[in-house]
Coordinates of C-alpha atoms in Angstrom, one line a residue:
X1 CA 11.2 10.2 -24.6
X2 CA 9.4 12.8 -26.6
X3 CA 5.7 13.4 -26.2
X4 CA 3.8 12.5 -29.3
X5 CA 1.1 14.9 -30.5
X6 CA -1.4 14.2 -33.2
X7 CA -2.9 17.2 -35.1
X8 CA -6.0 17.0 -37.3
X9 CA -6.9 20.1 -39.3
X10 CA -7.9 20.6 -43.0
X11 CA -6.0 23.9 -43.3
X12 CA -2.4 23.1 -44.5
X13 CA -1.1 26.5 -43.3
X14 CA -2.5 25.9 -39.8
X15 CA -0.8 22.5 -39.7
X16 CA 2.5 24.0 -40.9
X17 CA 2.4 26.7 -38.2
X18 CA 1.5 24.2 -35.4
X19 CA 4.1 21.7 -36.4
X20 CA 6.8 24.4 -36.6
X21 CA 5.9 25.8 -33.1
X22 CA 5.6 22.4 -31.4
X23 CA 8.7 20.9 -32.9
X24 CA 10.6 23.8 -31.4
X25 CA 9.2 22.7 -28.0
X26 CA 10.6 19.2 -28.5
X27 CA 7.4 17.4 -29.3
X28 CA 7.1 14.7 -31.9
X29 CA 4.2 15.9 -34.2
X30 CA 2.0 13.8 -36.5
X31 CA -0.5 15.6 -38.8
X32 CA -3.6 14.6 -40.9
X33 CA -6.1 16.7 -42.8
X34 CA -9.4 14.9 -41.9
X35 CA -11.1 13.1 -39.0
X36 CA -11.0 9.7 -40.7
X37 CA -7.2 9.7 -41.0
X38 CA -7.0 11.0 -37.5
X39 CA -8.7 7.9 -36.1
X40 CA -6.5 5.6 -38.2
X41 CA -3.3 7.2 -37.0
X42 CA -4.6 7.3 -33.4
X43 CA -5.1 3.6 -33.4
X44 CA -1.6 2.8 -34.8
X45 CA 0.5 5.5 -33.1
X46 CA -1.0 5.9 -29.6
X47 CA -0.2 9.6 -29.2
X48 CA 0.1 11.4 -25.8
X49 CA -2.2 14.3 -27.0
X50 CA -4.6 15.0 -29.8
X51 CA -5.5 18.4 -31.3
X52 CA -8.7 18.3 -33.4
X53 CA -10.2 21.0 -35.6
X54 CA -14.0 21.0 -35.2
X55 CA -14.7 21.4 -38.9
X56 CA -13.1 18.8 -41.1
X57 CA -14.1 16.6 -44.1
X58 CA -15.2 12.9 -43.9
X59 CA -15.4 12.8 -40.1
X60 CA -15.7 16.1 -38.3
X61 CA -13.9 17.0 -35.0
X62 CA -16.9 16.2 -32.7
X63 CA -17.4 12.7 -34.1
X64 CA -13.6 12.1 -34.1
X65 CA -13.6 13.1 -30.4
X66 CA -16.4 10.7 -29.6
X67 CA -14.5 7.8 -31.4
X68 CA -11.2 8.6 -29.6
X69 CA -12.9 8.7 -26.2
X70 CA -14.4 5.3 -26.9
X71 CA -11.0 3.9 -27.7
X72 CA -9.1 5.7 -24.9
X73 CA -11.4 7.5 -22.3
X74 CA -8.4 9.2 -20.6
X75 CA -6.8 10.6 -23.7
X76 CA -6.4 14.4 -23.5
X77 CA -8.0 16.1 -26.5
X78 CA -7.8 19.9 -27.4
X79 CA -10.4 21.3 -29.8
X80 CA -9.6 24.1 -32.2
X81 CA -12.7 26.2 -33.0
X82 CA -13.5 28.9 -35.5
X83 CA -14.5 32.3 -34.1
X84 CA -18.0 32.3 -32.8
X85 CA -18.4 28.6 -32.3
X86 CA -17.7 28.6 -28.6
X87 CA -21.0 27.0 -27.9
X88 CA -20.0 23.9 -29.9
X89 CA -16.6 23.9 -28.1
X90 CA -18.4 23.8 -24.8
X91 CA -20.4 20.9 -26.0
X92 CA -17.2 19.1 -27.0
X93 CA -15.9 19.5 -23.5
X94 CA -19.1 17.8 -22.2
X95 CA -18.2 14.9 -24.6
X96 CA -14.7 14.7 -23.1
X97 CA -12.4 17.3 -24.6
X98 CA -10.0 18.6 -22.0
X99 CA -9.9 22.2 -23.4
X100 CA -10.5 24.3 -26.5
X101 CA -8.9 27.3 -28.2
X102 CA -10.5 29.7 -30.7
X103 CA -9.0 30.8 -34.0
X104 CA -7.1 33.0 -34.4
X105 CA -5.1 32.2 -31.3
X106 CA -1.8 33.1 -29.6
X107 CA 0.7 30.2 -30.0
X108 CA 1.9 30.8 -26.4
X109 CA -1.6 30.3 -25.2
X110 CA -1.7 26.9 -27.0
X111 CA 1.6 25.9 -25.5
X112 CA 0.3 26.5 -22.0
X113 CA -2.9 24.4 -22.8
X114 CA -0.7 21.6 -24.2
X115 CA 1.6 21.6 -21.1
X116 CA -1.5 21.4 -18.9
X117 CA -3.0 18.6 -21.0
X118 CA 0.2 16.6 -20.8
X119 CA 0.5 17.1 -17.1
X120 CA -3.0 15.7 -16.8
X121 CA -2.1 12.7 -18.9
X122 CA 1.1 12.1 -16.9
X123 CA -0.9 12.3 -13.7
X124 CA -3.4 9.7 -15.0
X125 CA -0.6 7.5 -16.1
X126 CA 1.0 7.7 -12.7
X127 CA -2.2 6.9 -10.9
X128 CA -2.8 3.9 -13.3
X129 CA 0.8 2.7 -12.6
X130 CA 0.4 3.0 -8.8
X131 CA -2.9 1.2 -8.9
X132 CA -1.3 -1.6 -11.0
X133 CA 1.5 -1.8 -8.4
X134 CA -1.1 -1.9 -5.6
X135 CA -2.9 -4.8 -7.3
X136 CA 0.4 -6.6 -8.0
X137 CA 1.8 -6.1 -4.5
X138 CA -1.5 -6.7 -2.6
X139 CA -1.9 -10.0 -4.6
X140 CA 1.0 -11.2 -2.4
X141 CA -1.1 -10.5 0.7
X142 CA -3.7 -13.2 1.0
X143 CA -6.9 -11.9 2.5
X144 CA -10.7 -11.5 2.1
X145 CA -11.4 -9.8 5.5
X146 CA -12.7 -6.3 5.8
X147 CA -10.0 -5.5 8.4
X148 CA -7.2 -6.3 5.9
X149 CA -9.0 -4.5 3.1
X150 CA -9.1 -1.4 5.3
X151 CA -5.4 -1.8 6.1
X152 CA -4.4 -2.0 2.4
X153 CA -6.5 1.1 1.6
X154 CA -4.5 2.9 4.4
X155 CA -1.2 1.6 2.9
X156 CA -2.2 2.9 -0.6
X157 CA -3.1 6.3 0.9
X158 CA 0.1 6.7 2.9
X159 CA 2.6 5.3 0.5
X160 CA 3.0 8.2 -1.9
X161 CA 4.0 10.6 1.0
X162 CA 7.3 10.7 2.7
X163 CA 5.7 10.4 6.2
X164 CA 7.4 8.1 8.7
X165 CA 5.3 5.0 9.3
X166 CA 5.3 2.9 12.4
X167 CA 4.0 -0.7 11.9
X168 CA 2.5 -2.2 15.0
X169 CA 2.0 -5.9 15.0
X170 CA 2.7 -9.2 16.7
X171 CA 5.5 -11.4 15.4
X172 CA 4.6 -13.4 12.3
X173 CA 1.8 -11.1 11.0
X174 CA 3.7 -9.9 7.9
X175 CA 5.3 -6.6 9.0
X176 CA 8.0 -6.9 6.3
X177 CA 5.4 -7.6 3.6
X178 CA 3.5 -4.4 4.5
X179 CA 6.8 -2.4 4.6
X180 CA 7.6 -3.8 1.1
X181 CA 4.2 -2.6 -0.1
X182 CA 4.6 0.9 1.2
X183 CA 7.9 1.2 -0.5
X184 CA 6.7 -0.3 -3.8
X185 CA 3.8 2.2 -4.0
X186 CA 5.9 5.2 -3.0
X187 CA 7.6 7.9 -5.0
X188 CA 10.9 6.2 -3.9
X189 CA 10.1 2.8 -5.3
X190 CA 13.0 3.1 -7.8
X191 CA 15.4 3.7 -4.9
X192 CA 16.7 1.0 -2.5
X193 CA 14.7 -0.6 0.3
X194 CA 17.2 -1.2 3.1
X195 CA 16.2 -3.5 6.0
X196 CA 17.7 -4.1 9.4
X197 CA 16.5 -6.0 12.4
X198 CA 17.4 -3.8 15.3
X199 CA 16.7 -6.5 17.9
X200 CA 19.2 -9.0 16.3
X201 CA 22.4 -7.0 16.9
X202 CA 24.3 -5.8 20.0
X203 CA 24.4 -2.0 20.5
X204 CA 27.9 -1.3 19.3
X205 CA 27.4 -3.4 16.2
X206 CA 24.0 -1.9 15.5
X207 CA 25.5 1.6 15.6
X208 CA 28.1 0.8 13.0
X209 CA 25.5 -1.0 10.9
X210 CA 23.1 1.9 10.9
X211 CA 25.6 4.8 10.6
X212 CA 28.7 3.2 9.0
X213 CA 32.2 3.9 10.2
X214 CA 35.5 5.4 9.1
X215 CA 38.8 3.5 8.6
X216 CA 40.5 3.1 12.0
X217 CA 37.3 3.9 14.0
X218 CA 37.8 0.8 16.1
X219 CA 39.9 -2.4 16.0
X220 CA 39.0 -4.3 12.7
X221 CA 37.8 -1.2 10.9
X222 CA 40.3 -1.5 8.1
X223 CA 38.4 0.6 5.6
X224 CA 35.4 3.0 5.4
X225 CA 32.0 1.4 5.4
X226 CA 28.7 3.0 4.6
X227 CA 25.8 2.4 7.0
X228 CA 22.2 1.4 6.3
X229 CA 21.0 5.0 6.4
X230 CA 23.6 6.0 3.8
X231 CA 22.8 3.0 1.7
X232 CA 19.1 4.0 1.8
X233 CA 19.7 7.4 0.1
X234 CA 16.9 8.1 -2.3
X235 CA 14.9 5.2 -1.0
X236 CA 13.5 3.7 2.2
X237 CA 15.0 2.2 5.4
X238 CA 13.0 -0.4 7.3
X239 CA 13.9 -0.5 11.0
X240 CA 12.4 -3.8 12.3
X241 CA 11.9 -4.4 16.0
X242 CA 12.6 -0.7 16.9
X243 CA 11.4 -1.3 20.4
X244 CA 14.5 -3.4 21.2
X245 CA 17.1 -0.6 20.9
X246 CA 19.0 0.9 23.9
X247 CA 18.4 4.3 25.4
X248 CA 21.8 5.5 24.0
X249 CA 20.8 4.3 20.5
X250 CA 17.4 6.0 20.8
X251 CA 19.1 9.3 21.3
X252 CA 21.3 8.8 18.2
X253 CA 18.4 7.7 16.2
X254 CA 16.3 10.7 17.3
X255 CA 19.0 13.1 16.0
X256 CA 19.0 11.4 12.6
X257 CA 15.2 11.6 12.3
X258 CA 15.0 15.2 13.5
X259 CA 17.9 16.6 11.5
X260 CA 17.9 14.2 8.6
X261 CA 21.7 14.1 8.8
X262 CA 24.3 11.6 10.3
X263 CA 27.9 11.0 11.0
X264 CA 29.8 7.7 10.5
X265 CA 31.3 6.2 13.6
X266 CA 34.8 7.8 14.1
X267 CA 34.0 10.4 11.4
X268 CA 33.5 14.2 11.4
X269 CA 31.8 14.6 8.1
X270 CA 28.1 15.4 8.3
X271 CA 26.1 13.4 5.7
X272 CA 22.7 14.8 4.6
X273 CA 20.0 12.2 4.6
X274 CA 17.5 11.6 1.9
X275 CA 15.5 8.6 3.0
X276 CA 12.0 7.6 4.2
X277 CA 11.8 5.7 7.5
X278 CA 9.5 2.8 8.2
X279 CA 9.8 1.3 11.7
X280 CA 8.1 -1.8 13.1
X281 CA 7.7 -3.4 16.5
X282 CA 5.8 -6.2 18.2
X283 CA 6.0 -4.3 21.5
X284 CA 3.6 -1.6 22.9
X285 CA 5.7 1.5 22.6
X286 CA 3.2 3.7 24.3
X287 CA 3.4 1.5 27.3
X288 CA 7.2 1.5 27.2
X289 CA 7.1 5.3 27.1
X290 CA 4.9 5.3 30.2
X291 CA 7.3 2.9 31.9
X292 CA 10.3 5.2 30.8
X293 CA 11.7 2.4 28.7
X294 CA 11.4 4.3 25.4
X295 CA 11.9 8.0 24.8
X296 CA 8.7 9.9 24.3
X297 CA 10.2 12.3 21.7
X298 CA 11.4 9.4 19.6
X299 CA 8.1 7.7 19.9
X300 CA 6.3 10.8 18.5
X301 CA 8.9 11.0 15.7
X302 CA 8.2 7.4 14.7
X303 CA 4.5 7.4 15.3
X304 CA 3.5 9.9 12.5
X305 CA 1.5 7.3 10.7
X306 CA 0.7 4.2 12.8
X307 CA -0.4 1.1 11.0
X308 CA -1.7 -1.8 13.0
X309 CA -1.6 -5.3 11.3
X310 CA -4.2 -7.5 12.9
X311 CA -3.2 -10.8 14.4
X312 CA -4.4 -13.9 12.6
X313 CA -7.0 -14.6 15.3
X314 CA -8.5 -11.2 14.4
X315 CA -9.0 -12.1 10.8
X316 CA -10.0 -15.8 11.0
X317 CA -12.0 -15.5 7.8
X318 CA -8.7 -15.3 6.0
X319 CA -7.5 -18.7 7.3
X320 CA -9.0 -20.9 4.6
X321 CA -7.4 -18.7 1.9
X322 CA -4.0 -18.8 3.6
X323 CA -4.3 -22.6 4.2
X324 CA -5.1 -23.1 0.5
X325 CA -2.2 -20.8 -0.6
X326 CA 0.4 -22.6 1.6
X327 CA -0.8 -26.1 0.6
X328 CA -0.4 -25.2 -3.1
X329 CA 3.0 -23.6 -2.4
X330 CA 4.5 -26.6 -0.5
X331 CA 2.8 -29.2 -2.7
X332 CA 4.5 -27.6 -5.7
X333 CA 7.9 -27.3 -3.9
X334 CA 7.8 -31.0 -2.9
X335 CA 6.7 -32.2 -6.3
X336 CA 3.3 -33.4 -5.1
X337 CA 0.0 -32.9 -6.7
X338 CA -2.0 -30.3 -4.9
X339 CA -3.4 -31.6 -1.6
X340 CA -6.7 -30.7 0.1
X341 CA -7.6 -30.2 3.7
X342 CA -10.7 -31.9 5.1
X343 CA -13.5 -30.1 6.9
X344 CA -12.7 -31.2 10.5
X345 CA -9.0 -30.3 10.2
X346 CA -9.9 -26.9 8.8
X347 CA -12.4 -26.3 11.7
X348 CA -9.6 -27.1 14.2
X349 CA -7.4 -24.5 12.5
X350 CA -10.2 -21.9 12.5
X351 CA -10.7 -22.3 16.2
X352 CA -7.0 -22.3 17.1
X353 CA -5.6 -19.0 18.5
X354 CA -2.4 -18.8 16.3
X355 CA -0.1 -17.1 18.7
X356 CA 2.6 -17.3 16.1
X357 CA 0.3 -15.9 13.5
X358 CA 0.8 -16.5 9.8
X359 CA 4.4 -17.7 10.3
X360 CA 3.1 -20.5 12.6
X361 CA 0.3 -21.4 10.1
X362 CA 2.8 -21.5 7.3
X363 CA 5.2 -23.8 9.2
X364 CA 2.3 -26.2 10.2
X365 CA 1.1 -26.5 6.6
X366 CA 4.6 -27.2 5.4
X367 CA 4.8 -29.9 8.0
X368 CA 1.4 -31.4 7.1
X369 CA 2.3 -31.5 3.4
X370 CA 5.6 -33.3 4.2
X371 CA 4.0 -35.9 6.5
X372 CA 0.8 -36.6 4.6
X373 CA 0.8 -39.8 2.5
X374 CA -2.5 -39.3 0.6
X375 CA -4.0 -36.2 -1.1
X376 CA -5.7 -34.8 1.9
X377 CA -4.6 -33.2 5.2
X378 CA -6.6 -34.8 8.0
X379 CA -7.2 -33.9 11.6
X380 CA -4.9 -36.7 12.9
X381 CA -1.8 -35.2 11.3
X382 CA -2.2 -31.8 12.9
X383 CA 0.0 -30.9 15.9
X384 CA -1.3 -31.8 19.3
X385 CA -1.9 -28.2 20.3
X386 CA -4.5 -27.8 17.5
X387 CA -6.0 -31.3 17.8
X388 CA -6.5 -30.9 21.6
X389 CA -8.8 -27.8 21.3
X390 CA -11.9 -28.3 23.3
X391 CA -15.2 -26.6 22.6
X392 CA -16.9 -25.5 25.9
X393 CA -20.6 -24.9 25.7
X394 CA -22.8 -23.9 28.7
X395 CA -24.9 -27.1 29.3
X396 CA -27.8 -24.9 30.4
X397 CA -27.9 -23.0 27.1
X398 CA -30.7 -24.0 24.8
X399 CA -31.0 -22.6 21.3
X400 CA -34.4 -21.0 20.9
X401 CA -36.8 -22.5 18.4
X402 CA -36.8 -19.2 16.4
X403 CA -33.0 -19.1 16.4
X404 CA -30.8 -16.2 17.3
X405 CA -28.9 -13.3 15.6
X406 CA -25.2 -13.9 16.4
X407 CA -24.5 -10.2 15.4
X408 CA -27.0 -9.0 18.0
X409 CA -25.7 -11.4 20.6
X410 CA -22.1 -10.1 20.0
X411 CA -23.2 -6.5 20.2
X412 CA -25.0 -7.0 23.5
X413 CA -22.0 -8.8 25.0
X414 CA -19.7 -6.0 24.0
X415 CA -22.1 -3.4 25.5
X416 CA -22.4 -5.4 28.7
X417 CA -18.6 -5.7 29.0
X418 CA -18.2 -1.9 28.4
X419 CA -20.8 -1.1 31.1
X420 CA -19.2 -3.5 33.6
X421 CA -15.8 -1.9 33.2
X422 CA -16.9 1.7 33.1
X423 CA -16.3 1.8 29.3
X424 CA -12.6 0.9 29.7
X425 CA -11.6 -0.6 26.4
X426 CA -8.6 -2.5 27.6
X427 CA -10.5 -4.1 30.5
X428 CA -13.5 -4.8 28.3
X429 CA -11.3 -6.6 25.7
X430 CA -9.8 -8.7 28.4
X431 CA -13.2 -9.6 29.7
X432 CA -14.3 -10.7 26.2
X433 CA -11.1 -12.6 25.6
X434 CA -10.1 -10.5 22.6
X435 CA -7.4 -7.9 21.9
X436 CA -8.1 -4.2 22.3
X437 CA -7.6 -3.7 18.5
X438 CA -10.3 -6.4 17.8
X439 CA -12.6 -4.6 20.2
X440 CA -12.1 -1.3 18.4
X441 CA -12.8 -3.0 15.1
X442 CA -16.0 -4.5 16.4
X443 CA -17.2 -1.2 18.0
X444 CA -17.0 0.3 14.5
X445 CA -18.6 -2.8 13.0
X446 CA -21.6 -2.5 15.3
X447 CA -21.7 1.3 15.4
X448 CA -21.2 1.4 19.1
X449 CA -20.2 5.0 20.1
X450 CA -18.5 5.0 23.5
X451 CA -17.7 8.8 23.3
X452 CA -21.1 9.6 24.5
X453 CA -20.7 7.6 27.7

């Protein structure tokens, strides 16, 4: 599609020369002879670039610039000035003009300024598009917690690069959803997103699924088949449960990541790879490396950008939103009017540990919507595991008359746990009954610096 340029100048000869030069460059050119017509055309045609002469009848270039910027703040505008009016041109740039050029000017100089201006607009359009995609994709991720907000900011920052991403998360936390988001915001979003669960296939089948095979490579290989890596050309491949692959497969995968090339099973042709890799696992790969269960060189190839998805118990403030979302979803699916959840049932859910994370929560809400007769989910319909939660309080504890600061109590408990364990984060987290990632989050929250100890 041609870029549209609007020119406003009261000199017919100038308009003729500009149109002739810019048409040769492949631009679609519209022209007017005063600022008033420029504003009218601008509103109707939505050009990609505007060139304004400073001195024009009816509405001069400066006023036209101000009006255009009110309508479209990001619109690139180039000002044409008469010799000696540079001071006014600088003032125009303060108002919002992208650049200016003085008469008489070299047409090649104007071409360069126009190219720069259109690059600026294209960049702004791309940023606007990506932000729109971020808003659209993140709307599928239900949250209100800071920890999830920080995660999505990380996703937005990493997505436009081609860096390999390793998603670390427990089962049921939404690894695939985050992988989808990274691909959707990336420069490869128009390419395919190919997914494979590495833990769901035996080694020999996984190899042929990943790399493909040639006809006759093994019994049953009656024709050539492209593998997942080949199918992901120009796009992204998502390797879920990467921690489950064998040592032999780790070696083969390492070569593909290092060389960005592969061979089909039973084939000799080397295929150049053009894909981005996102891997995910619920296992502790660093610990597996230490135990010689996972290759260290492959670990570093995968762990370029690590992204940790918090467990649901680490983002409990998101539970009410998730509960409401799933109630609405399953009420609609089952043809019921939207149900509610009463306070005591929600409190039970807030205090449950959710070892199956969001997937477990989703399944329980589906069950509750099916089994409920009225318009409210009550405590008695919840599974036994959730209903049987007991709340243990020290009988000797008495709340002071003046009250307490829970934030300060939490901070003091964390510091005590760190001091008791010699500032070992893993042991401190265990002592506090939380995960190490939760402890790190709360260290940042309370500005506790353990580097000095």
